[in-house]
Tab-separated table of C-alpha atoms and ligand atoms in Angstrom:
chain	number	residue	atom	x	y	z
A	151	UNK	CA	-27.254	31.249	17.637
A	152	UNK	CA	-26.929	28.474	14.822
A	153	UNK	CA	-29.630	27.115	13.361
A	154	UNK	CA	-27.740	23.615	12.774
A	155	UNK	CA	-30.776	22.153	10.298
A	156	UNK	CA	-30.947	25.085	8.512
A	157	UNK	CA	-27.206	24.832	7.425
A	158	UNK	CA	-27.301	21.179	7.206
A	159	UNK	CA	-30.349	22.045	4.011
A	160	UNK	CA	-28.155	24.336	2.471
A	161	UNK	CA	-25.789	21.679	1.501
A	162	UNK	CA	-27.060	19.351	-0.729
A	163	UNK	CA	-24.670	16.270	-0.270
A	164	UNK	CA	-25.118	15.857	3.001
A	165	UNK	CA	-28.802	13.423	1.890
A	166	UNK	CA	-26.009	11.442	0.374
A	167	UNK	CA	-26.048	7.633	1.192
A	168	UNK	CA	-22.950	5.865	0.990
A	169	UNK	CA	-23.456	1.490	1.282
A	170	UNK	CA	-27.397	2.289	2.380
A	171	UNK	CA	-26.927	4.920	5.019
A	172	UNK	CA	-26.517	8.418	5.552
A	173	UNK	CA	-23.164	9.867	4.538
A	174	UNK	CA	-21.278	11.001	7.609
A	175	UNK	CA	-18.968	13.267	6.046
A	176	UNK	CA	-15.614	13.850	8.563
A	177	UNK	CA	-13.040	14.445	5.595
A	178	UNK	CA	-13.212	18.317	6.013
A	179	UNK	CA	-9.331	19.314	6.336
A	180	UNK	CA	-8.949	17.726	2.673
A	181	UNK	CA	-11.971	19.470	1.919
A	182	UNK	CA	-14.911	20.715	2.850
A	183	UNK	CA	-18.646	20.627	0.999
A	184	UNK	CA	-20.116	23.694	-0.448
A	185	UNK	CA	-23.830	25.027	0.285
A	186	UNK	CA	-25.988	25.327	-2.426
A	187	UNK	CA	-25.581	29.330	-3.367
A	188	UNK	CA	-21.891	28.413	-3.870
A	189	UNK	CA	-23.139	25.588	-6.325
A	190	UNK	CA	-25.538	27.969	-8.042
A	191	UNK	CA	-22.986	30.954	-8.189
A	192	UNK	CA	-20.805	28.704	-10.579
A	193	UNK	CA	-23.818	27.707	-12.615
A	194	UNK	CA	-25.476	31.537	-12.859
A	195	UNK	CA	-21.417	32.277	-13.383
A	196	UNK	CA	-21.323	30.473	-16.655
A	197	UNK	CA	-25.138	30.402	-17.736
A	198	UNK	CA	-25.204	34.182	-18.069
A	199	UNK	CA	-22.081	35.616	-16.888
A	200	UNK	CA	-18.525	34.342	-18.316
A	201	UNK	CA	-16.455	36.534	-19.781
A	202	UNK	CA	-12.870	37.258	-19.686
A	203	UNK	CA	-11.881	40.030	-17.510
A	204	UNK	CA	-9.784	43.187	-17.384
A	205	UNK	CA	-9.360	43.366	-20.885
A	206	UNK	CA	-12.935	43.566	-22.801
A	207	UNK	CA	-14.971	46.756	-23.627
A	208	UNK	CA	-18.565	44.748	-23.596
A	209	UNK	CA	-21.017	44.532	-20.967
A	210	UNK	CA	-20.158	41.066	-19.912
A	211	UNK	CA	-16.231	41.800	-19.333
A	212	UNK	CA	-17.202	44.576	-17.349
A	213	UNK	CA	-19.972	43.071	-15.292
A	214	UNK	CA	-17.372	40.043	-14.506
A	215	UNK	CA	-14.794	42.147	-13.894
A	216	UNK	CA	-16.528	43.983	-10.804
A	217	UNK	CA	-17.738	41.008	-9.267
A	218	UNK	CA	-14.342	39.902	-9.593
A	219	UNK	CA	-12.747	42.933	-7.943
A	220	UNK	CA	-15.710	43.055	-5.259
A	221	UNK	CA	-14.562	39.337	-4.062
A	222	UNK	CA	-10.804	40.610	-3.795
A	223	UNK	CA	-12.711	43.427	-1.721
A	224	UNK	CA	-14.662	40.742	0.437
A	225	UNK	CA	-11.349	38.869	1.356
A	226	UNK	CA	-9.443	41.887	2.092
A	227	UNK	CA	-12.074	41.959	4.595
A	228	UNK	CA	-12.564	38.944	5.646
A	229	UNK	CA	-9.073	38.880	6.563
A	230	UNK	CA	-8.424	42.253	7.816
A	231	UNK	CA	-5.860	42.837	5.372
A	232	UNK	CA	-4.571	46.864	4.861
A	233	UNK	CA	-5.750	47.262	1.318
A	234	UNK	CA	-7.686	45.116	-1.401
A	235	UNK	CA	-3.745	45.412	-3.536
A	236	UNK	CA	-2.419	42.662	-1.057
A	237	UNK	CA	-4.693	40.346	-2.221
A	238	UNK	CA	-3.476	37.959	-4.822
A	239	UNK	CA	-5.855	35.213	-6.339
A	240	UNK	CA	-4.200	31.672	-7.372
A	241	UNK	CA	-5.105	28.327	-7.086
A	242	UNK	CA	-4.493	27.449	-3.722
A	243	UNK	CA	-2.372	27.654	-1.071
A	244	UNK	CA	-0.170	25.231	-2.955
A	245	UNK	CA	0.360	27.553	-5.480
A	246	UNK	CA	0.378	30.659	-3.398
A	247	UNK	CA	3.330	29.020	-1.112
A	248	UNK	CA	5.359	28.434	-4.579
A	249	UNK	CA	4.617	32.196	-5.811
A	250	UNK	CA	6.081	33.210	-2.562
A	251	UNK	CA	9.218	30.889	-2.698
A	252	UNK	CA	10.002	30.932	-6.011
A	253	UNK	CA	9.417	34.967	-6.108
A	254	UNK	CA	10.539	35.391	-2.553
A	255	UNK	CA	13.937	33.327	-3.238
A	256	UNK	CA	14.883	35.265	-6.753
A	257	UNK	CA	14.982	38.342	-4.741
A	258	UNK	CA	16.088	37.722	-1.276
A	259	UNK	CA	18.036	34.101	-1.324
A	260	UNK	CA	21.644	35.495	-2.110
A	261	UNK	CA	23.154	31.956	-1.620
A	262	UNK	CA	23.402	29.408	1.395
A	263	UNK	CA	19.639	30.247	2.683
A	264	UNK	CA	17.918	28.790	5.299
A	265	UNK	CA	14.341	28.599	5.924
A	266	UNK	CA	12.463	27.962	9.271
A	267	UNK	CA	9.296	25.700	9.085
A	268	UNK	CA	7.839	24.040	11.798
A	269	UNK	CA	7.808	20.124	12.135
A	270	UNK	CA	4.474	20.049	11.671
A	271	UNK	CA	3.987	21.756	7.805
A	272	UNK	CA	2.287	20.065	5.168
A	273	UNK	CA	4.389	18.938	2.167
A	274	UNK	CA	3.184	22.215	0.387
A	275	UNK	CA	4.888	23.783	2.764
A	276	UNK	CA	8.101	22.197	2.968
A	277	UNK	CA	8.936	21.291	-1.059
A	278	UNK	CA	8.700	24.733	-2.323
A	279	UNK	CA	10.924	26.013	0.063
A	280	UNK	CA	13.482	22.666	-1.269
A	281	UNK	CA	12.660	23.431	-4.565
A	282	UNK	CA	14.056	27.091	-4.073
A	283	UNK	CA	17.457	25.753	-2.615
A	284	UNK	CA	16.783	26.708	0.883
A	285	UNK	CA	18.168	24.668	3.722
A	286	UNK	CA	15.002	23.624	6.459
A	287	UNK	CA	16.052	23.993	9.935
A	288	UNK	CA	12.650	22.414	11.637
A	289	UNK	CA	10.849	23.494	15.029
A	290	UNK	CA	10.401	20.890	16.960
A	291	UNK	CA	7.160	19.873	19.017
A	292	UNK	CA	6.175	18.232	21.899
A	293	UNK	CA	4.298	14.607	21.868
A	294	UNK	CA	1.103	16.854	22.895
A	295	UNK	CA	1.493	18.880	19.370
A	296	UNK	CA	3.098	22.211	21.119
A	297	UNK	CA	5.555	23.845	19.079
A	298	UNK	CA	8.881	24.645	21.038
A	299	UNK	CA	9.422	28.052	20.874
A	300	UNK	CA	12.680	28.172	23.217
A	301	UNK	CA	14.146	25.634	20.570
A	302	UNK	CA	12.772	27.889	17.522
A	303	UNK	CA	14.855	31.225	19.158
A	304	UNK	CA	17.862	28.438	18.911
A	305	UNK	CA	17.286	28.187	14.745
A	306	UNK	CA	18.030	31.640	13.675
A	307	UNK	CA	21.536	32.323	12.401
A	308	UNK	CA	22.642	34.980	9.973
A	309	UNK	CA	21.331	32.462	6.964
A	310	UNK	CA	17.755	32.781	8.158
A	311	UNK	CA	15.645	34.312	5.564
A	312	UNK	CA	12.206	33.475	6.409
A	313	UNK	CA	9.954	31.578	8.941
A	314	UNK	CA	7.261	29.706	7.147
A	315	UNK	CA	4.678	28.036	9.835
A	316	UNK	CA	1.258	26.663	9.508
A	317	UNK	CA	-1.598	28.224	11.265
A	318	UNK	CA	-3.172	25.190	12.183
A	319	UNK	CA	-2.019	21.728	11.960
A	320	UNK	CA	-3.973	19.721	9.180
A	321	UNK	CA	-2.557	16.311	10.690
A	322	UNK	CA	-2.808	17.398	14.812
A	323	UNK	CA	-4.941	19.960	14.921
A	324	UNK	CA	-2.310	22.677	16.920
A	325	UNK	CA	-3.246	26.151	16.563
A	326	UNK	CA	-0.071	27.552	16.820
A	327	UNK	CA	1.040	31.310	18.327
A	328	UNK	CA	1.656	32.713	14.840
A	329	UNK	CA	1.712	36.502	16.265
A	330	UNK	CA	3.776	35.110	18.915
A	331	UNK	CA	5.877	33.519	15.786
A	332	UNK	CA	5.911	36.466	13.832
A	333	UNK	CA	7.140	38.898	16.850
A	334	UNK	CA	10.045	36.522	17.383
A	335	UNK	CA	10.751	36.264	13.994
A	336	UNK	CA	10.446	39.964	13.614
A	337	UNK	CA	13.002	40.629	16.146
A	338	UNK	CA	15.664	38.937	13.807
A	339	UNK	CA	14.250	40.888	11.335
A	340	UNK	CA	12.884	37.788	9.810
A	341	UNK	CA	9.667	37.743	7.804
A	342	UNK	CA	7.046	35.310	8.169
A	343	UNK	CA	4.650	33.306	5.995
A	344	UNK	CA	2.128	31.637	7.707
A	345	UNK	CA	0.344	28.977	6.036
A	346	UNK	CA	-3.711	29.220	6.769
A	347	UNK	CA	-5.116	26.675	4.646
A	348	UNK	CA	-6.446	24.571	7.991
A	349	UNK	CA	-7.056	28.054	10.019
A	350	UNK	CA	-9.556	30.143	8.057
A	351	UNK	CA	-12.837	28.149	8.225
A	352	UNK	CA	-12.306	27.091	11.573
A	353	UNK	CA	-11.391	30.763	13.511
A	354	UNK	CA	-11.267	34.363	13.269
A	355	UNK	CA	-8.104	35.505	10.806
A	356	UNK	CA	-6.453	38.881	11.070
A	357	UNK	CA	-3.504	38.814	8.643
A	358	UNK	CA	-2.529	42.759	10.936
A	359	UNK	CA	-2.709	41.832	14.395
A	360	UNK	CA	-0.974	37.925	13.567
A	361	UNK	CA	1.409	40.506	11.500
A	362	UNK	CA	3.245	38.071	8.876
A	363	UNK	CA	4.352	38.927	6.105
A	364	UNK	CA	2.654	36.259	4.037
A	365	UNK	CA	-0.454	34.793	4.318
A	366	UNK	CA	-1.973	31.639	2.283
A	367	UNK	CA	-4.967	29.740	2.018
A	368	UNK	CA	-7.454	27.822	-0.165
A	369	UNK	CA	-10.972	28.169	-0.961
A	370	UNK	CA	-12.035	24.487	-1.112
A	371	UNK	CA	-11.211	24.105	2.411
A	372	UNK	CA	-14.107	27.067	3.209
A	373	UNK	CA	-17.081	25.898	1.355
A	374	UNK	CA	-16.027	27.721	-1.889
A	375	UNK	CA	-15.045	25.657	-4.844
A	376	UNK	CA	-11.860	23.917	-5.881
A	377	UNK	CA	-9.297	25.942	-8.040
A	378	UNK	CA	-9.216	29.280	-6.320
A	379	UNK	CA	-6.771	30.158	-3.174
A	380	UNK	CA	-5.582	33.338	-2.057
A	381	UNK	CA	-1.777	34.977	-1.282
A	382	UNK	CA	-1.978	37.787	0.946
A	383	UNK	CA	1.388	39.915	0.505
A	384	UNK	CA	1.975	42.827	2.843
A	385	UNK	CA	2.596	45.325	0.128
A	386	UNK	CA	6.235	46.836	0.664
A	387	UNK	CA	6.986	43.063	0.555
A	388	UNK	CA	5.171	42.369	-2.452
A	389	UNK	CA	6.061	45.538	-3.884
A	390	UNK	CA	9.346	44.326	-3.546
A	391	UNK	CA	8.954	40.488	-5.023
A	392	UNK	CA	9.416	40.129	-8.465
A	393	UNK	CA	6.996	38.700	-10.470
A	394	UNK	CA	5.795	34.356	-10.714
A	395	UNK	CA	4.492	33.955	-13.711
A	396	UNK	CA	4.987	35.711	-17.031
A	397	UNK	CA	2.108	36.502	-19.333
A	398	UNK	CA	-1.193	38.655	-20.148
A	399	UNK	CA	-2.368	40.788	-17.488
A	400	UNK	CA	0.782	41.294	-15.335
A	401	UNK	CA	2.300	43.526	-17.537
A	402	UNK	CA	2.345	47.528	-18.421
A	403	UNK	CA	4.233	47.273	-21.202
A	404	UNK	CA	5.831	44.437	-23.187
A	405	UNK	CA	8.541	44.781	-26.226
A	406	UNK	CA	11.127	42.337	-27.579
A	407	UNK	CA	13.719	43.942	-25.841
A	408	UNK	CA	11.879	45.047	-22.183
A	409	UNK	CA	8.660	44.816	-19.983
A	410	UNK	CA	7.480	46.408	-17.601
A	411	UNK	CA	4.679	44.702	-14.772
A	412	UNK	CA	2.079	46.069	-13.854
A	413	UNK	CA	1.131	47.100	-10.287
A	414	UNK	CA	-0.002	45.344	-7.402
A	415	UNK	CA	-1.908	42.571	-7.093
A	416	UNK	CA	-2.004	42.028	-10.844
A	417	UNK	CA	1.779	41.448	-11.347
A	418	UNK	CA	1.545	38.415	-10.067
A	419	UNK	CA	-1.852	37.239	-12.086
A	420	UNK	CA	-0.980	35.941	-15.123
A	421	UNK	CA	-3.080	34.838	-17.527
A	422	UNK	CA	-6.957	33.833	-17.393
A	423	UNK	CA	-7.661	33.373	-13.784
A	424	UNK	CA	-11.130	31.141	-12.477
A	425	UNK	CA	-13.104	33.996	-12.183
A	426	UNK	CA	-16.333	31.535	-11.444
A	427	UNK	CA	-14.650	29.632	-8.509
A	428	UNK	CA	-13.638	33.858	-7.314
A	429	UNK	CA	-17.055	34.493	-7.457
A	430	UNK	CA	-17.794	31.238	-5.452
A	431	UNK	CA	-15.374	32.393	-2.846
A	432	UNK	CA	-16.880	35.419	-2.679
A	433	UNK	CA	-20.311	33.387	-1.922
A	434	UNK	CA	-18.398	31.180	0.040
A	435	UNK	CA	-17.708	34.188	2.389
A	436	UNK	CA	-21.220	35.730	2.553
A	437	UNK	CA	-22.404	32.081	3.979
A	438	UNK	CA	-19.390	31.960	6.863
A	439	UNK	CA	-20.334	35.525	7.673
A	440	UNK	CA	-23.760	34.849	7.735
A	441	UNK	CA	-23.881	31.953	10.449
A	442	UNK	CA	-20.850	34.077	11.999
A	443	UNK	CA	-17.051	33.069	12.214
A	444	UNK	CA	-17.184	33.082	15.840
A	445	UNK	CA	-20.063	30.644	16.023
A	446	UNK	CA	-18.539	28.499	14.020
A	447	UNK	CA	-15.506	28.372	15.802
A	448	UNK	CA	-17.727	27.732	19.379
A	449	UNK	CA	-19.916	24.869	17.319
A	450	UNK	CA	-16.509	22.904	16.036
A	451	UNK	CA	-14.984	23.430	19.837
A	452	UNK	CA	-18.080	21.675	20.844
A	453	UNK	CA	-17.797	18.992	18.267
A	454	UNK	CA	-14.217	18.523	19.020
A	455	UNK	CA	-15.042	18.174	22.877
A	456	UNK	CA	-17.482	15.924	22.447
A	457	UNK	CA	-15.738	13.585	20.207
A	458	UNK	CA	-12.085	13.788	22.349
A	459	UNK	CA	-14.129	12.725	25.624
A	460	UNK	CA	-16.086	9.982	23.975
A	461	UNK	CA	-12.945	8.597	21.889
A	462	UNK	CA	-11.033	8.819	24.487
A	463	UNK	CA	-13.067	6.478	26.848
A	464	UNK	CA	-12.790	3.692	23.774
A	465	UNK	CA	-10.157	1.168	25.089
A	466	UNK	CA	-7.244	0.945	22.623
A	467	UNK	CA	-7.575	3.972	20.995
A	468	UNK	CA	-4.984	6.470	20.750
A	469	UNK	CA	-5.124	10.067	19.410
A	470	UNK	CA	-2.171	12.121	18.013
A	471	UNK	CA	-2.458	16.030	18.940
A	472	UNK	CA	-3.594	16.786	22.192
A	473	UNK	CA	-2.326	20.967	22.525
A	474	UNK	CA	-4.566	22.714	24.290
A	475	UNK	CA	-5.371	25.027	21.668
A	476	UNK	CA	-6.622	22.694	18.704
A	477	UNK	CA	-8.875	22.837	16.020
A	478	UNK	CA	-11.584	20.573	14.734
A	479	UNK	CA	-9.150	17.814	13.871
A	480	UNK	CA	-8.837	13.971	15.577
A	481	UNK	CA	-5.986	11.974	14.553
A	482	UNK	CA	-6.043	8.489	15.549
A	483	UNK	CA	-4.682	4.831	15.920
A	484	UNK	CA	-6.813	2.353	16.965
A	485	UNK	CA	-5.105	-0.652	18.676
A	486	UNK	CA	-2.524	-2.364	16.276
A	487	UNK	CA	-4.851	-2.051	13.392
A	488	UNK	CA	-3.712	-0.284	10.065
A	489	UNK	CA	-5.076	3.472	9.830
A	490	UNK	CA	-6.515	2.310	5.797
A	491	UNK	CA	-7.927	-0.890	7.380
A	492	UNK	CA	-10.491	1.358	9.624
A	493	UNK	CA	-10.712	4.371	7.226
A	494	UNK	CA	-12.110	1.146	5.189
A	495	UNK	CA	-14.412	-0.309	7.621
A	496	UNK	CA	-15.473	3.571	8.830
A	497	UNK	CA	-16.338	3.973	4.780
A	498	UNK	CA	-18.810	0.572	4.919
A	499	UNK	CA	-20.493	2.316	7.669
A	500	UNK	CA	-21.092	5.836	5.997
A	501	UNK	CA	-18.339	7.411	8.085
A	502	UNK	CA	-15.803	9.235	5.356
A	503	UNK	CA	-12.431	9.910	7.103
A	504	UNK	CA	-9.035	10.125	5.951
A	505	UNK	CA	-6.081	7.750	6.403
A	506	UNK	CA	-2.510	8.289	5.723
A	507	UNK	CA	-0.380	10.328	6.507
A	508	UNK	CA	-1.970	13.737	5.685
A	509	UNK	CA	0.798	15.216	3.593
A	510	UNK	CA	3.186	15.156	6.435
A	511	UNK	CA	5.352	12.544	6.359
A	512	UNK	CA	7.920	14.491	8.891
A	513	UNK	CA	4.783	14.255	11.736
A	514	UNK	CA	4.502	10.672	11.270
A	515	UNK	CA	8.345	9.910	11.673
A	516	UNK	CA	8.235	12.142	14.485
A	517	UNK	CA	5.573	9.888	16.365
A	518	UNK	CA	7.478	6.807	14.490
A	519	UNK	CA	3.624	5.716	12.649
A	520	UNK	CA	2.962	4.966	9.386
A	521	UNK	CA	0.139	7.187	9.792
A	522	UNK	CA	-3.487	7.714	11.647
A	523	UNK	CA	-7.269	8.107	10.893
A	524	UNK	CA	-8.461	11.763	10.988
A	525	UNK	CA	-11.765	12.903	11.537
A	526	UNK	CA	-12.371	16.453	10.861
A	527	UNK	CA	-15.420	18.869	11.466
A	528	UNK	CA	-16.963	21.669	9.578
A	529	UNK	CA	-19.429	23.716	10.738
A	530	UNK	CA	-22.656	21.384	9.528
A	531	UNK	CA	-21.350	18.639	11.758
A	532	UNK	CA	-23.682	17.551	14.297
A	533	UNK	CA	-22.985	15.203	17.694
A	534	UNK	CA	-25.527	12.807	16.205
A	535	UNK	CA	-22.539	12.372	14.091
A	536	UNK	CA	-20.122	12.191	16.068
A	537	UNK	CA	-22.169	8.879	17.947
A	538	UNK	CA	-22.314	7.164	14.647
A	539	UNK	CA	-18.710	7.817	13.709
A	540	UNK	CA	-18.119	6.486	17.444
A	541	UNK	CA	-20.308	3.530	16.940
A	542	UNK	CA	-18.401	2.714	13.559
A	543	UNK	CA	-15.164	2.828	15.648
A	544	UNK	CA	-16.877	0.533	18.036
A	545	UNK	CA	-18.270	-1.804	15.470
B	31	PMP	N1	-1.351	23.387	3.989
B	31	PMP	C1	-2.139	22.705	4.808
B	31	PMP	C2	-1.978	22.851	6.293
B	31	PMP	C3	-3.113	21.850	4.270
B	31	PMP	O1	-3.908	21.154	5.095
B	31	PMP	C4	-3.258	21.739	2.871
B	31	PMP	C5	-4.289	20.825	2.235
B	31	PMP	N2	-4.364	19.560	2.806
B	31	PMP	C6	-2.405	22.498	2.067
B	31	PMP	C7	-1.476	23.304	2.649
B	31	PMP	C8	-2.488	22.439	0.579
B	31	PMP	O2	-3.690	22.985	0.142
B	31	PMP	P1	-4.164	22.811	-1.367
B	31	PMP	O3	-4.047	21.370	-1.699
B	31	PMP	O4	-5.579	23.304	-1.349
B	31	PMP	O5	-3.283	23.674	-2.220
């Protein structure tokens, strides 16, 4: 069982006030906050630790380097991925989805591609895909947030060269079937990236048995810090991806006239990566492990429970994602009343939410809104919190 005080301690923002009261933070799916031993892993990281990796013969170099490769270790793990080589540090998923389409596209976009999102991706995963000179050919949803997978069988023609969904829904909250996804996808022999930057704090990720191709996700949005995301690759496919970026470390052997890359995962890390925010990740890991993914996942259902049947019993309010399976995320519009207006009013009451349209501007046309409130929950959110965040609404 949680201890919920206990975690609540380990993260020291939460005694934050915001306009003389207690911070209420509910802005998790932009990002969540990180517990004190990811804090202190950054500062140990550069008070006794930094060095550049990979390349030096000293004691620091080689101490940073393990931890390094121990995190890419952890994550293999934590996501049940085949072997530690399909684990590819970047940024974030941002950059992760534009390694994959700008790699994905030199290699296997011979001219008139299409790619299949769903209507429900965030920006980052729509623009790369644009930016590679693919053709979208959306999946369409229902008002309740359920993808339409008799209309996604409809999108495949001989064009199709990838299916790139999200996971979970940042703006509704949908988990979607990915494995169902991929199998479909599969059968057209069609791979599949699926886009996990709302899915990995929240449940249980197994990058075999969902069985895409692709797999991205950020470390912000799991109590790590900001700057550090992961690509998983499945390795024929990355084997077979030429490289993003040019530079040091992704090479074997570089003249004037010809290089050669190095293997997997380093051909596609080039240059000086954030080994401090890795080694946060890697902390960031130990502390999701350590309360235990699947109580997490039961203590946000909870949350999300709670807060559906007591926002839904407010008289003009109206959410946005309603699937069955959902996530830890409540979008909302509250009578005719501008989403910033009571993000605003929330803020002057210690509630932090988002407004806007959450970096999917195809959702909102879809529901013909300028955009909604969302409140989303991490795992030190407490129903105490949820009242006051209800009582703001109220107010
Ligand atoms: N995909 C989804 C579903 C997201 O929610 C986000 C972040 N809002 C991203 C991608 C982009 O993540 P990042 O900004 O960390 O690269």
């Amino acid at each position: 069982m949680m201890n919920i005080d206990d975690i609540r301690t380990q993260f020291p923002i939460l005694d934050t006030e915001v306009h003389g009261r207690r911070l209420v933070y509910l802005d998790n799916a932009a990002t969540t906050q990180k517990p004190q031993a990811v804090i202190d892993v950054l500062t140990d990281y550069y008070s006794h630790l930094n060095a550049n990796i990979h390349r030096g013969a000293h004691h620091l170099a080689a101490v940073a380097t393990e931890r390094y490769e121990t995190v890419r270790r952890q994550v293999q793990h934590f996501i049940h991925a085949r072997s530690h080589e399909e684990i590819v540090f970047t940024r974030g998923t941002t950059e992760s989805i534009n390694l994959v389409a700008s790699s994905f596209a030199r290699r296997f976009f011979p001219g008139d591609d299409e790619v299949i999102v769903s209507g429900m991706e965030h920006h980052s995963n729509i623009v790369p895909w644009q930016l590679a000179g693919a053709t979208l050919r959306p999946i369409p949803f229902s008002d309740e947030g359920v993808l339409d997978l008799d209309a996604f069988e409809r999108l495949f023609t001989p064009r199709t060269r990838l299916v790139a969904v999200t996971h979970v829904s940042n703006t509704l909250g949908t988990v979607n079937p990915v494995d169902e996804v991929v199998r479909r996808a599969h059968a057209h022999g069609v791979p599949v990236l699926v886009d996990g930057a709302q899915a990995v704090s929240h449940l249980r990720v197994d990058v075999q048995a969902i069985g895409c191709d692709f797999y991205c996700f950020s470390g912000h949005k799991m109590y790590a810090p900001m700057g550090v995301g992961v690509m998983y690759g499945r390795q024929e496919m990355l084997e077979a991806l030429p490289p993003y970026q040019g530079g040091g470390e992704m090479i074997e052997d570089v003249t004037f006239e010809r290089t050669t890359y190095n293997h997997l995962p380093f051909k596609f890390e080039a240059g000086t990566p954030s080994v401090g925010d890795v080694l946060g990740l890697g902390c960031a890991i130990d502390f999701m492990e350590s309360v235990g993914v699947d109580n997490i996942a039961a203590h946000e259902a909870d949350l999300l429970r709670y807060a559906t049947d007591r926002i839904t019993r407010l008289p003009d309010v109206r959410l946005y994602g309603t699937s069955p399976e959902k996530a830890a995320v409540l979008s909302f519009l509250v009578g005719t009343a501008h989403p910033y207006d009571v993000g605003t009013l929330l803020d002057q009451l210690g509630v932090a939410v988002r407004t806007g349209h959450h970096c999917t501007q195809p959702v909102m046309d879809r529901y013909g809104i300028p955009g909604t409130v969302r409140a989303s929950f991490a795992v030190y959110n407490t129903r105490d919190e949820i009242d006051a965040f209800i009582a703001a609404i109220q107010r």
